[in-house]
PDB file of C-alpha atoms in Angstrom:
ATOM      1  CA  UNK I   1       0.000   0.000   0.000  1.00  0.00           C
ATOM      2  CA  UNK I   2       1.130   3.558  -0.758  1.00  0.00           C
ATOM      3  CA  UNK I   3      -0.468   6.556   0.939  1.00  0.00           C
ATOM      4  CA  UNK I   4       0.144  10.244   0.226  1.00  0.00           C
ATOM      5  CA  UNK I   5      -1.734  13.231   1.605  1.00  0.00           C
ATOM      6  CA  UNK I   6      -1.991  16.968   1.047  1.00  0.00           C
ATOM      7  CA  UNK I   7      -3.978  19.801   2.577  1.00  0.00           C
ATOM      8  CA  UNK I   8      -5.226  23.150   1.290  1.00  0.00           C
ATOM      9  CA  UNK I   9      -6.356  25.960   3.584  1.00  0.00           C
ATOM     10  CA  UNK I  10      -8.759  28.326   1.778  1.00  0.00           C
ATOM     11  CA  UNK I  11      -9.381  31.770   3.231  1.00  0.00           C
ATOM     12  CA  UNK I  12     -13.023  30.850   3.802  1.00  0.00           C
ATOM     13  CA  UNK I  13     -14.311  27.405   4.711  1.00  0.00           C
ATOM     14  CA  UNK I  14     -12.825  24.252   6.191  1.00  0.00           C
ATOM     15  CA  UNK I  15      -9.456  22.727   5.353  1.00  0.00           C
ATOM     16  CA  UNK I  16      -9.554  20.577   2.218  1.00  0.00           C
ATOM     17  CA  UNK I  17      -7.627  17.310   2.266  1.00  0.00           C
ATOM     18  CA  UNK I  18      -6.525  15.345  -0.764  1.00  0.00           C
ATOM     19  CA  UNK I  19      -5.011  11.883  -0.588  1.00  0.00           C
ATOM     20  CA  UNK I  20      -3.780   9.215  -2.983  1.00  0.00           C
ATOM     21  CA  UNK I  21      -3.862   5.569  -1.922  1.00  0.00           C
ATOM     22  CA  UNK I  22      -2.649   2.657  -4.035  1.00  0.00           C
ATOM     23  CA  UNK I  23      -3.656  -0.850  -2.973  1.00  0.00           C
ATOM     24  CA  UNK I  24      -1.576  -3.584  -4.558  1.00  0.00           C
ATOM     25  CA  UNK I  25      -3.416  -6.665  -5.861  1.00  0.00           C
ATOM     26  CA  UNK I  26      -6.896  -5.147  -5.669  1.00  0.00           C
ATOM     27  CA  UNK I  27      -9.560  -4.403  -8.271  1.00  0.00           C
ATOM     28  CA  UNK I  28     -11.478  -1.111  -8.577  1.00  0.00           C
ATOM     29  CA  UNK I  29     -14.760  -2.983  -8.084  1.00  0.00           C
ATOM     30  CA  UNK I  30     -13.598  -4.500  -4.788  1.00  0.00           C
ATOM     31  CA  UNK I  31     -12.348  -1.167  -3.458  1.00  0.00           C
ATOM     32  CA  UNK I  32     -15.544   0.591  -4.615  1.00  0.00           C
ATOM     33  CA  UNK I  33     -17.688  -1.912  -2.707  1.00  0.00           C
ATOM     34  CA  UNK I  34     -15.416  -1.654   0.338  1.00  0.00           C
ATOM     35  CA  UNK I  35     -15.899   2.104   0.676  1.00  0.00           C
ATOM     36  CA  UNK I  36     -19.675   1.802   0.197  1.00  0.00           C
ATOM     37  CA  UNK I  37     -20.228  -1.177   2.536  1.00  0.00           C
ATOM     38  CA  UNK I  38     -21.458   0.389   5.793  1.00  0.00           C
ATOM     39  CA  UNK I  39     -22.170  -3.003   7.372  1.00  0.00           C
ATOM     40  CA  UNK I  40     -18.512  -3.946   7.048  1.00  0.00           C
ATOM     41  CA  UNK I  41     -17.309  -0.438   7.921  1.00  0.00           C
ATOM     42  CA  UNK I  42     -18.645  -0.963  11.434  1.00  0.00           C
ATOM     43  CA  UNK I  43     -16.040  -3.728  11.801  1.00  0.00           C
ATOM     44  CA  UNK I  44     -12.949  -1.718  10.868  1.00  0.00           C
ATOM     45  CA  UNK I  45     -13.787   1.978  11.374  1.00  0.00           C
ATOM     46  CA  UNK I  46     -13.949   2.693  15.129  1.00  0.00           C
ATOM     47  CA  UNK I  47     -15.358   6.175  14.520  1.00  0.00           C
ATOM     48  CA  UNK I  48     -18.576   4.902  12.934  1.00  0.00           C
ATOM     49  CA  UNK I  49     -20.934   3.798  15.694  1.00  0.00           C
ATOM     50  CA  UNK I  50     -24.271   3.853  13.858  1.00  0.00           C
ATOM     51  CA  UNK I  51     -25.650   3.917  10.338  1.00  0.00           C
ATOM     52  CA  UNK I  52     -29.030   3.596   8.697  1.00  0.00           C
ATOM     53  CA  UNK I  53     -30.130   3.866   5.075  1.00  0.00           C
ATOM     54  CA  UNK I  54     -32.874   6.504   5.013  1.00  0.00           C
ATOM     55  CA  UNK I  55     -33.764   6.403   1.320  1.00  0.00           C
ATOM     56  CA  UNK I  56     -32.716   4.408  -1.714  1.00  0.00           C
ATOM     57  CA  UNK I  57     -33.244   5.036  -5.419  1.00  0.00           C
ATOM     58  CA  UNK I  58     -32.540   1.754  -7.249  1.00  0.00           C
ATOM     59  CA  UNK I  59     -32.598   3.211 -10.757  1.00  0.00           C
ATOM     60  CA  UNK I  60     -29.611   5.514 -10.167  1.00  0.00           C
ATOM     61  CA  UNK I  61     -28.025   3.811  -7.151  1.00  0.00           C
ATOM     62  CA  UNK I  62     -28.432   7.000  -5.138  1.00  0.00           C
ATOM     63  CA  UNK I  63     -28.826   6.527  -1.370  1.00  0.00           C
ATOM     64  CA  UNK I  64     -29.273   8.810   1.613  1.00  0.00           C
ATOM     65  CA  UNK I  65     -27.644   7.446   4.753  1.00  0.00           C
ATOM     66  CA  UNK I  66     -27.562   8.511   8.390  1.00  0.00           C
ATOM     67  CA  UNK I  67     -24.212   8.221  10.173  1.00  0.00           C
ATOM     68  CA  UNK I  68     -23.167   8.894  13.757  1.00  0.00           C
ATOM     69  CA  UNK I  69     -19.429   9.052  14.358  1.00  0.00           C
ATOM     70  CA  UNK I  70     -17.593   8.971  17.646  1.00  0.00           C
ATOM     71  CA  UNK I  71     -15.144  11.836  18.121  1.00  0.00           C
ATOM     72  CA  UNK I  72     -12.258  12.333  20.592  1.00  0.00           C
ATOM     73  CA  UNK I  73     -12.921  13.185  24.205  1.00  0.00           C
ATOM     74  CA  UNK I  74     -12.815  16.953  23.700  1.00  0.00           C
ATOM     75  CA  UNK I  75     -15.931  17.175  21.534  1.00  0.00           C
ATOM     76  CA  UNK I  76     -19.266  15.439  21.222  1.00  0.00           C
ATOM     77  CA  UNK I  77     -20.206  12.838  18.631  1.00  0.00           C
ATOM     78  CA  UNK I  78     -21.114  14.076  15.153  1.00  0.00           C
ATOM     79  CA  UNK I  79     -24.146  13.228  13.018  1.00  0.00           C
ATOM     80  CA  UNK I  80     -24.173  13.132   9.204  1.00  0.00           C
ATOM     81  CA  UNK I  81     -26.943  12.945   6.612  1.00  0.00           C
ATOM     82  CA  UNK I  82     -25.108  11.891   3.460  1.00  0.00           C
ATOM     83  CA  UNK I  83     -26.326  11.589  -0.106  1.00  0.00           C
ATOM     84  CA  UNK I  84     -24.163   9.411  -2.332  1.00  0.00           C
ATOM     85  CA  UNK I  85     -23.983   8.113  -5.883  1.00  0.00           C
ATOM     86  CA  UNK I  86     -21.434   6.476  -8.210  1.00  0.00           C
ATOM     87  CA  UNK I  87     -20.607   7.318 -11.816  1.00  0.00           C
ATOM     88  CA  UNK I  88     -18.586   4.968 -14.035  1.00  0.00           C
ATOM     89  CA  UNK I  89     -16.406   5.696 -17.054  1.00  0.00           C
ATOM     90  CA  UNK I  90     -14.838   2.490 -18.321  1.00  0.00           C
ATOM     91  CA  UNK I  91     -13.497   0.909 -15.136  1.00  0.00           C
ATOM     92  CA  UNK I  92     -12.944   4.249 -13.441  1.00  0.00           C
ATOM     93  CA  UNK I  93     -15.451   5.001 -10.688  1.00  0.00           C
ATOM     94  CA  UNK I  94     -16.378   8.442  -9.366  1.00  0.00           C
ATOM     95  CA  UNK I  95     -17.946   7.993  -5.927  1.00  0.00           C
ATOM     96  CA  UNK I  96     -19.578  11.229  -4.764  1.00  0.00           C
ATOM     97  CA  UNK I  97     -20.798  11.710  -1.193  1.00  0.00           C
ATOM     98  CA  UNK I  98     -21.975  14.967   0.372  1.00  0.00           C
ATOM     99  CA  UNK I  99     -24.082  16.321   3.175  1.00  0.00           C
ATOM    100  CA  UNK I 100     -27.718  16.842   2.193  1.00  0.00           C
ATOM    101  CA  UNK I 101     -30.752  18.352   3.971  1.00  0.00           C
ATOM    102  CA  UNK I 102     -33.272  15.867   5.326  1.00  0.00           C
ATOM    103  CA  UNK I 103     -36.194  17.581   7.099  1.00  0.00           C
ATOM    104  CA  UNK I 104     -37.765  14.243   8.083  1.00  0.00           C
ATOM    105  CA  UNK I 105     -34.946  13.699  10.587  1.00  0.00           C
ATOM    106  CA  UNK I 106     -34.998  16.420  13.214  1.00  0.00           C
ATOM    107  CA  UNK I 107     -31.708  18.028  14.198  1.00  0.00           C
ATOM    108  CA  UNK I 108     -30.887  17.710  17.907  1.00  0.00           C
ATOM    109  CA  UNK I 109     -28.345  19.426  20.133  1.00  0.00           C
ATOM    110  CA  UNK I 110     -26.432  16.149  20.464  1.00  0.00           C
ATOM    111  CA  UNK I 111     -25.038  14.549  18.465  1.00  0.00           C
ATOM    112  CA  UNK I 112     -24.092  17.683  16.608  1.00  0.00           C
ATOM    113  CA  UNK I 113     -25.014  17.547  12.932  1.00  0.00           C
ATOM    114  CA  UNK I 114     -22.285  18.232  10.342  1.00  0.00           C
ATOM    115  CA  UNK I 115     -24.086  19.923   7.463  1.00  0.00           C
ATOM    116  CA  UNK I 116     -21.105  20.983   5.335  1.00  0.00           C
ATOM    117  CA  UNK I 117     -19.576  17.691   4.248  1.00  0.00           C
ATOM    118  CA  UNK I 118     -17.968  16.474   1.019  1.00  0.00           C
ATOM    119  CA  UNK I 119     -15.913  13.281   0.685  1.00  0.00           C
ATOM    120  CA  UNK I 120     -15.526  11.722  -2.717  1.00  0.00           C
ATOM    121  CA  UNK I 121     -13.239   9.305  -4.530  1.00  0.00           C
ATOM    122  CA  UNK I 122     -11.942   8.467  -7.961  1.00  0.00           C
ATOM    123  CA  UNK I 123     -11.125   4.743  -8.094  1.00  0.00           C
ATOM    124  CA  UNK I 124      -9.247   3.181 -11.010  1.00  0.00           C
ATOM    125  CA  UNK I 125      -6.866   0.372 -11.933  1.00  0.00           C
ATOM    126  CA  UNK I 126      -3.171   1.300 -12.237  1.00  0.00           C
ATOM    127  CA  UNK I 127       0.041  -0.541 -12.914  1.00  0.00           C
ATOM    128  CA  UNK I 128       1.559  -2.448 -10.019  1.00  0.00           C
ATOM    129  CA  UNK I 129       4.771  -1.191  -8.441  1.00  0.00           C
ATOM    130  CA  UNK I 130       6.268  -4.427  -9.706  1.00  0.00           C
ATOM    131  CA  UNK I 131       6.299  -2.669 -13.105  1.00  0.00           C
ATOM    132  CA  UNK I 132       5.105  -5.795 -14.862  1.00  0.00           C
ATOM    133  CA  UNK I 133       2.769  -3.858 -17.192  1.00  0.00           C
ATOM    134  CA  UNK I 134      -0.248  -5.357 -15.380  1.00  0.00           C
ATOM    135  CA  UNK I 135      -3.063  -3.163 -14.044  1.00  0.00           C
ATOM    136  CA  UNK I 136      -3.206  -5.215 -10.859  1.00  0.00           C
ATOM    137  CA  UNK I 137      -3.183  -2.299  -8.371  1.00  0.00           C
ATOM    138  CA  UNK I 138      -6.001   0.112  -7.515  1.00  0.00           C
ATOM    139  CA  UNK I 139      -5.532   3.852  -7.040  1.00  0.00           C
ATOM    140  CA  UNK I 140      -7.935   5.918  -4.932  1.00  0.00           C
ATOM    141  CA  UNK I 141      -7.821   9.718  -5.124  1.00  0.00           C
ATOM    142  CA  UNK I 142      -9.831  11.316  -2.316  1.00  0.00           C
ATOM    143  CA  UNK I 143     -11.014  14.903  -1.864  1.00  0.00           C
ATOM    144  CA  UNK I 144     -12.479  15.568   1.590  1.00  0.00           C
ATOM    145  CA  UNK I 145     -13.665  18.497   3.651  1.00  0.00           C
ATOM    146  CA  UNK I 146     -16.178  18.997   6.417  1.00  0.00           C
ATOM    147  CA  UNK I 147     -17.114  21.655   8.941  1.00  0.00           C
ATOM    148  CA  UNK I 148     -17.028  19.823  12.273  1.00  0.00           C
ATOM    149  CA  UNK I 149     -17.224  23.009  14.324  1.00  0.00           C
ATOM    150  CA  UNK I 150     -13.583  22.646  15.402  1.00  0.00           C
ATOM    151  CA  UNK I 151     -10.913  25.378  15.002  1.00  0.00           C
ATOM    152  CA  UNK I 152      -8.610  24.789  12.033  1.00  0.00           C
ATOM    153  CA  UNK I 153      -5.467  24.521  14.163  1.00  0.00           C
ATOM    154  CA  UNK I 154      -7.070  21.823  16.273  1.00  0.00           C
ATOM    155  CA  UNK I 155      -8.249  19.990  13.148  1.00  0.00           C
ATOM    156  CA  UNK I 156      -4.698  20.002  11.763  1.00  0.00           C
ATOM    157  CA  UNK I 157      -3.323  18.641  15.019  1.00  0.00           C
ATOM    158  CA  UNK I 158      -5.971  15.948  14.968  1.00  0.00           C
ATOM    159  CA  UNK I 159      -4.802  14.902  11.524  1.00  0.00           C
ATOM    160  CA  UNK I 160      -1.175  14.956  12.628  1.00  0.00           C
ATOM    161  CA  UNK I 161      -1.828  12.732  15.635  1.00  0.00           C
ATOM    162  CA  UNK I 162      -4.623  10.508  14.411  1.00  0.00           C
ATOM    163  CA  UNK I 163      -4.452  10.077  10.654  1.00  0.00           C
ATOM    164  CA  UNK I 164      -1.674   7.498  10.562  1.00  0.00           C
ATOM    165  CA  UNK I 165      -3.678   5.215  12.833  1.00  0.00           C
ATOM    166  CA  UNK I 166      -6.697   5.727  10.568  1.00  0.00           C
ATOM    167  CA  UNK I 167      -4.622   4.825   7.506  1.00  0.00           C
ATOM    168  CA  UNK I 168      -3.469   1.585   9.121  1.00  0.00           C
ATOM    169  CA  UNK I 169      -7.076   0.692   9.971  1.00  0.00           C
ATOM    170  CA  UNK I 170      -8.056   1.463   6.370  1.00  0.00           C
ATOM    171  CA  UNK I 171      -5.397  -0.919   5.051  1.00  0.00           C
ATOM    172  CA  UNK I 172      -6.234  -3.754   7.441  1.00  0.00           C
ATOM    173  CA  UNK I 173      -9.967  -3.226   6.870  1.00  0.00           C
ATOM    174  CA  UNK I 174      -9.605  -3.395   3.092  1.00  0.00           C
ATOM    175  CA  UNK I 175      -7.534  -6.593   3.285  1.00  0.00           C
ATOM    176  CA  UNK I 176     -10.040  -8.187   5.667  1.00  0.00           C
ATOM    177  CA  UNK I 177     -12.812  -7.242   3.234  1.00  0.00           C
ATOM    178  CA  UNK I 178     -10.814  -8.799   0.407  1.00  0.00           C
ATOM    179  CA  UNK I 179     -10.522 -12.080   2.321  1.00  0.00           C
ATOM    180  CA  UNK I 180     -14.201 -12.007   3.279  1.00  0.00           C
ATOM    181  CA  UNK I 181     -15.290 -11.524  -0.318  1.00  0.00           C
ATOM    182  CA  UNK I 182     -13.318 -14.593  -1.380  1.00  0.00           C
ATOM    183  CA  UNK I 183     -15.220 -16.791   1.057  1.00  0.00           C
ATOM    184  CA  UNK I 184     -18.631 -15.110   1.284  1.00  0.00           C
ATOM    185  CA  UNK I 185     -20.407 -14.219  -1.958  1.00  0.00           C
ATOM    186  CA  UNK I 186     -23.395 -12.714  -0.142  1.00  0.00           C
ATOM    187  CA  UNK I 187     -23.156  -8.926  -0.440  1.00  0.00           C
ATOM    188  CA  UNK I 188     -24.650  -6.479   2.019  1.00  0.00           C
ATOM    189  CA  UNK I 189     -27.390  -4.201   0.714  1.00  0.00           C
ATOM    190  CA  UNK I 190     -25.067  -1.182   0.606  1.00  0.00           C
ATOM    191  CA  UNK I 191     -22.467  -3.159  -1.379  1.00  0.00           C
ATOM    192  CA  UNK I 192     -25.148  -4.281  -3.821  1.00  0.00           C
ATOM    193  CA  UNK I 193     -26.188  -0.659  -4.348  1.00  0.00           C
ATOM    194  CA  UNK I 194     -22.539   0.202  -5.111  1.00  0.00           C
ATOM    195  CA  UNK I 195     -22.854  -1.979  -8.215  1.00  0.00           C
ATOM    196  CA  UNK I 196     -25.569   0.361  -9.585  1.00  0.00           C
ATOM    197  CA  UNK I 197     -23.599   3.076 -11.380  1.00  0.00           C
ATOM    198  CA  UNK I 198     -24.377   5.842 -13.846  1.00  0.00           C
ATOM    199  CA  UNK I 199     -22.429   5.138 -17.040  1.00  0.00           C
ATOM    200  CA  UNK I 200     -20.459   7.974 -18.624  1.00  0.00           C
ATOM    201  CA  UNK I 201     -19.261   7.599 -22.243  1.00  0.00           C
ATOM    202  CA  UNK I 202     -15.517   7.122 -22.601  1.00  0.00           C
ATOM    203  CA  UNK I 203     -15.040   9.888 -25.170  1.00  0.00           C
ATOM    204  CA  UNK I 204     -12.571  12.208 -23.498  1.00  0.00           C
ATOM    205  CA  UNK I 205     -15.182  14.675 -22.249  1.00  0.00           C
ATOM    206  CA  UNK I 206     -14.146  14.150 -18.624  1.00  0.00           C
ATOM    207  CA  UNK I 207     -10.785  15.563 -17.592  1.00  0.00           C
ATOM    208  CA  UNK I 208      -9.047  12.988 -15.441  1.00  0.00           C
ATOM    209  CA  UNK I 209      -6.559  14.011 -12.807  1.00  0.00           C
ATOM    210  CA  UNK I 210      -2.972  13.246 -13.751  1.00  0.00           C
ATOM    211  CA  UNK I 211      -1.176  10.497 -11.787  1.00  0.00           C
ATOM    212  CA  UNK I 212       0.483  11.913  -8.699  1.00  0.00           C
ATOM    213  CA  UNK I 213       4.308  11.987  -8.784  1.00  0.00           C
ATOM    214  CA  UNK I 214       5.924   9.808  -6.153  1.00  0.00           C
ATOM    215  CA  UNK I 215       8.910  11.231  -4.255  1.00  0.00           C
ATOM    216  CA  UNK I 216      12.147   9.299  -4.428  1.00  0.00           C
ATOM    217  CA  UNK I 217      11.776   8.133  -0.830  1.00  0.00           C
ATOM    218  CA  UNK I 218       9.557   8.801   2.158  1.00  0.00           C
ATOM    219  CA  UNK I 219      12.264  10.219   4.408  1.00  0.00           C
ATOM    220  CA  UNK I 220      13.263  12.799   1.797  1.00  0.00           C
ATOM    221  CA  UNK I 221       9.677  13.991   1.416  1.00  0.00           C
ATOM    222  CA  UNK I 222       9.100  13.974   5.153  1.00  0.00           C
ATOM    223  CA  UNK I 223      12.063  16.220   5.897  1.00  0.00           C
ATOM    224  CA  UNK I 224      10.671  19.081   3.838  1.00  0.00           C
ATOM    225  CA  UNK I 225       8.064  20.783   6.013  1.00  0.00           C
ATOM    226  CA  UNK I 226       7.370  23.372   3.310  1.00  0.00           C
ATOM    227  CA  UNK I 227       6.833  20.865   0.501  1.00  0.00           C
ATOM    228  CA  UNK I 228       3.873  21.727  -1.705  1.00  0.00           C
ATOM    229  CA  UNK I 229       2.563  21.422  -5.229  1.00  0.00           C
ATOM    230  CA  UNK I 230       0.167  23.409  -7.377  1.00  0.00           C
ATOM    231  CA  UNK I 231      -2.542  21.146  -8.804  1.00  0.00           C
ATOM    232  CA  UNK I 232      -5.729  22.226 -10.553  1.00  0.00           C
ATOM    233  CA  UNK I 233      -4.894  25.803  -9.516  1.00  0.00           C
ATOM    234  CA  UNK I 234      -4.737  24.905  -5.803  1.00  0.00           C
ATOM    235  CA  UNK I 235      -1.598  25.172  -3.688  1.00  0.00           C
ATOM    236  CA  UNK I 236      -1.444  21.836  -1.871  1.00  0.00           C
ATOM    237  CA  UNK I 237       0.892  21.218   1.088  1.00  0.00           C
ATOM    238  CA  UNK I 238       2.151  17.818   2.163  1.00  0.00           C
ATOM    239  CA  UNK I 239       0.512  16.361   5.260  1.00  0.00           C
ATOM    240  CA  UNK I 240       3.001  14.369   7.321  1.00  0.00           C
ATOM    241  CA  UNK I 241       1.321  11.217   8.577  1.00  0.00           C
ATOM    242  CA  UNK I 242       4.029   8.822   9.737  1.00  0.00           C
ATOM    243  CA  UNK I 243       4.965   5.184   9.200  1.00  0.00           C
ATOM    244  CA  UNK I 244       6.724   3.456   6.353  1.00  0.00           C
ATOM    245  CA  UNK I 245       3.964   3.213   3.747  1.00  0.00           C
ATOM    246  CA  UNK I 246       2.956   6.867   3.927  1.00  0.00           C
ATOM    247  CA  UNK I 247       4.627   9.923   2.476  1.00  0.00           C
ATOM    248  CA  UNK I 248       4.937  11.993   5.585  1.00  0.00           C
ATOM    249  CA  UNK I 249       4.364  15.620   6.215  1.00  0.00           C
ATOM    250  CA  UNK I 250       4.593  19.168   7.552  1.00  0.00           C
ATOM    251  CA  UNK I 251       2.255  19.913  10.452  1.00  0.00           C
ATOM    252  CA  UNK I 252       4.176  21.458  13.331  1.00  0.00           C
ATOM    253  CA  UNK I 253       3.576  20.089  16.812  1.00  0.00           C
ATOM    254  CA  UNK I 254       5.467  20.167  20.102  1.00  0.00           C
ATOM    255  CA  UNK I 255       4.663  21.910  23.365  1.00  0.00           C
ATOM    256  CA  UNK I 256       2.837  24.780  21.691  1.00  0.00           C
ATOM    257  CA  UNK I 257       0.750  22.421  19.587  1.00  0.00           C
ATOM    258  CA  UNK I 258      -0.163  20.252  22.563  1.00  0.00           C
ATOM    259  CA  UNK I 259      -1.092  23.278  24.622  1.00  0.00           C
ATOM    260  CA  UNK I 260      -3.292  24.481  21.793  1.00  0.00           C
ATOM    261  CA  UNK I 261      -4.979  21.090  21.501  1.00  0.00           C
ATOM    262  CA  UNK I 262      -5.755  20.708  25.182  1.00  0.00           C
ATOM    263  CA  UNK I 263      -6.651  24.373  25.578  1.00  0.00           C
ATOM    264  CA  UNK I 264      -9.167  24.028  22.801  1.00  0.00           C
ATOM    265  CA  UNK I 265     -10.533  20.909  24.465  1.00  0.00           C
ATOM    266  CA  UNK I 266     -12.001  23.031  27.232  1.00  0.00           C
ATOM    267  CA  UNK I 267     -13.756  25.293  24.753  1.00  0.00           C
ATOM    268  CA  UNK I 268     -15.114  22.358  22.771  1.00  0.00           C
ATOM    269  CA  UNK I 269     -16.116  20.110  25.635  1.00  0.00           C
ATOM    270  CA  UNK I 270     -19.671  21.406  25.650  1.00  0.00           C
ATOM    271  CA  UNK I 271     -20.103  21.467  21.870  1.00  0.00           C
TER     272      UNK I 271
END
């Protein structure tokens, strides 16, 4: 597995994160189903504590789901109403998920509802790192942002301290799903819905993102705290995660960062 991550901090709105993950020996269809399968997500994602499908539109594969996610001790759990749908161009899948209004489900004080939410993937087959000219690996490009009601500095520290653990859970969860699918052909309802995609003609009308350049080695990339790239007109900065399979990044921590984190905890405890 390869994992790279960037962040962009617009003047207005939440921080935007972009990541690139490459799973060796995995198909786009398997990875697509894995991200959509909420039943299995409960087994590997410790943040997700509850989900329910509120509405389903079989013709387009569109669903509206209700999530409740457990957050760290310094803030309350968060609630999400997410609309999602998948488009397909060849064997490239565009999985779009975003927060949507849902008047039938009343908003309560707790858990706090996250209304500004966007988390979407492009999933496609790519050549293996073995360079054997076989498209036996799967690349996932993620764009994610959400307004959790947390100060940006605290959100960045949360990424710095927690994202590497989340990446490891993602990897182990995907491999467990891969093993499960080899032995159990019965798909959950959410995985079945993932197979219903909106076909897009492969005629060049969609501009695909270029493959991300890989640095020569992780330690070299990780030592440059100011590393950035300009992509699609956005100035992206590396996000240092940690570990050997990630390209690691430039969020500053230390005593000041920890003081900021725990100071903010008091302000957020009641939110």
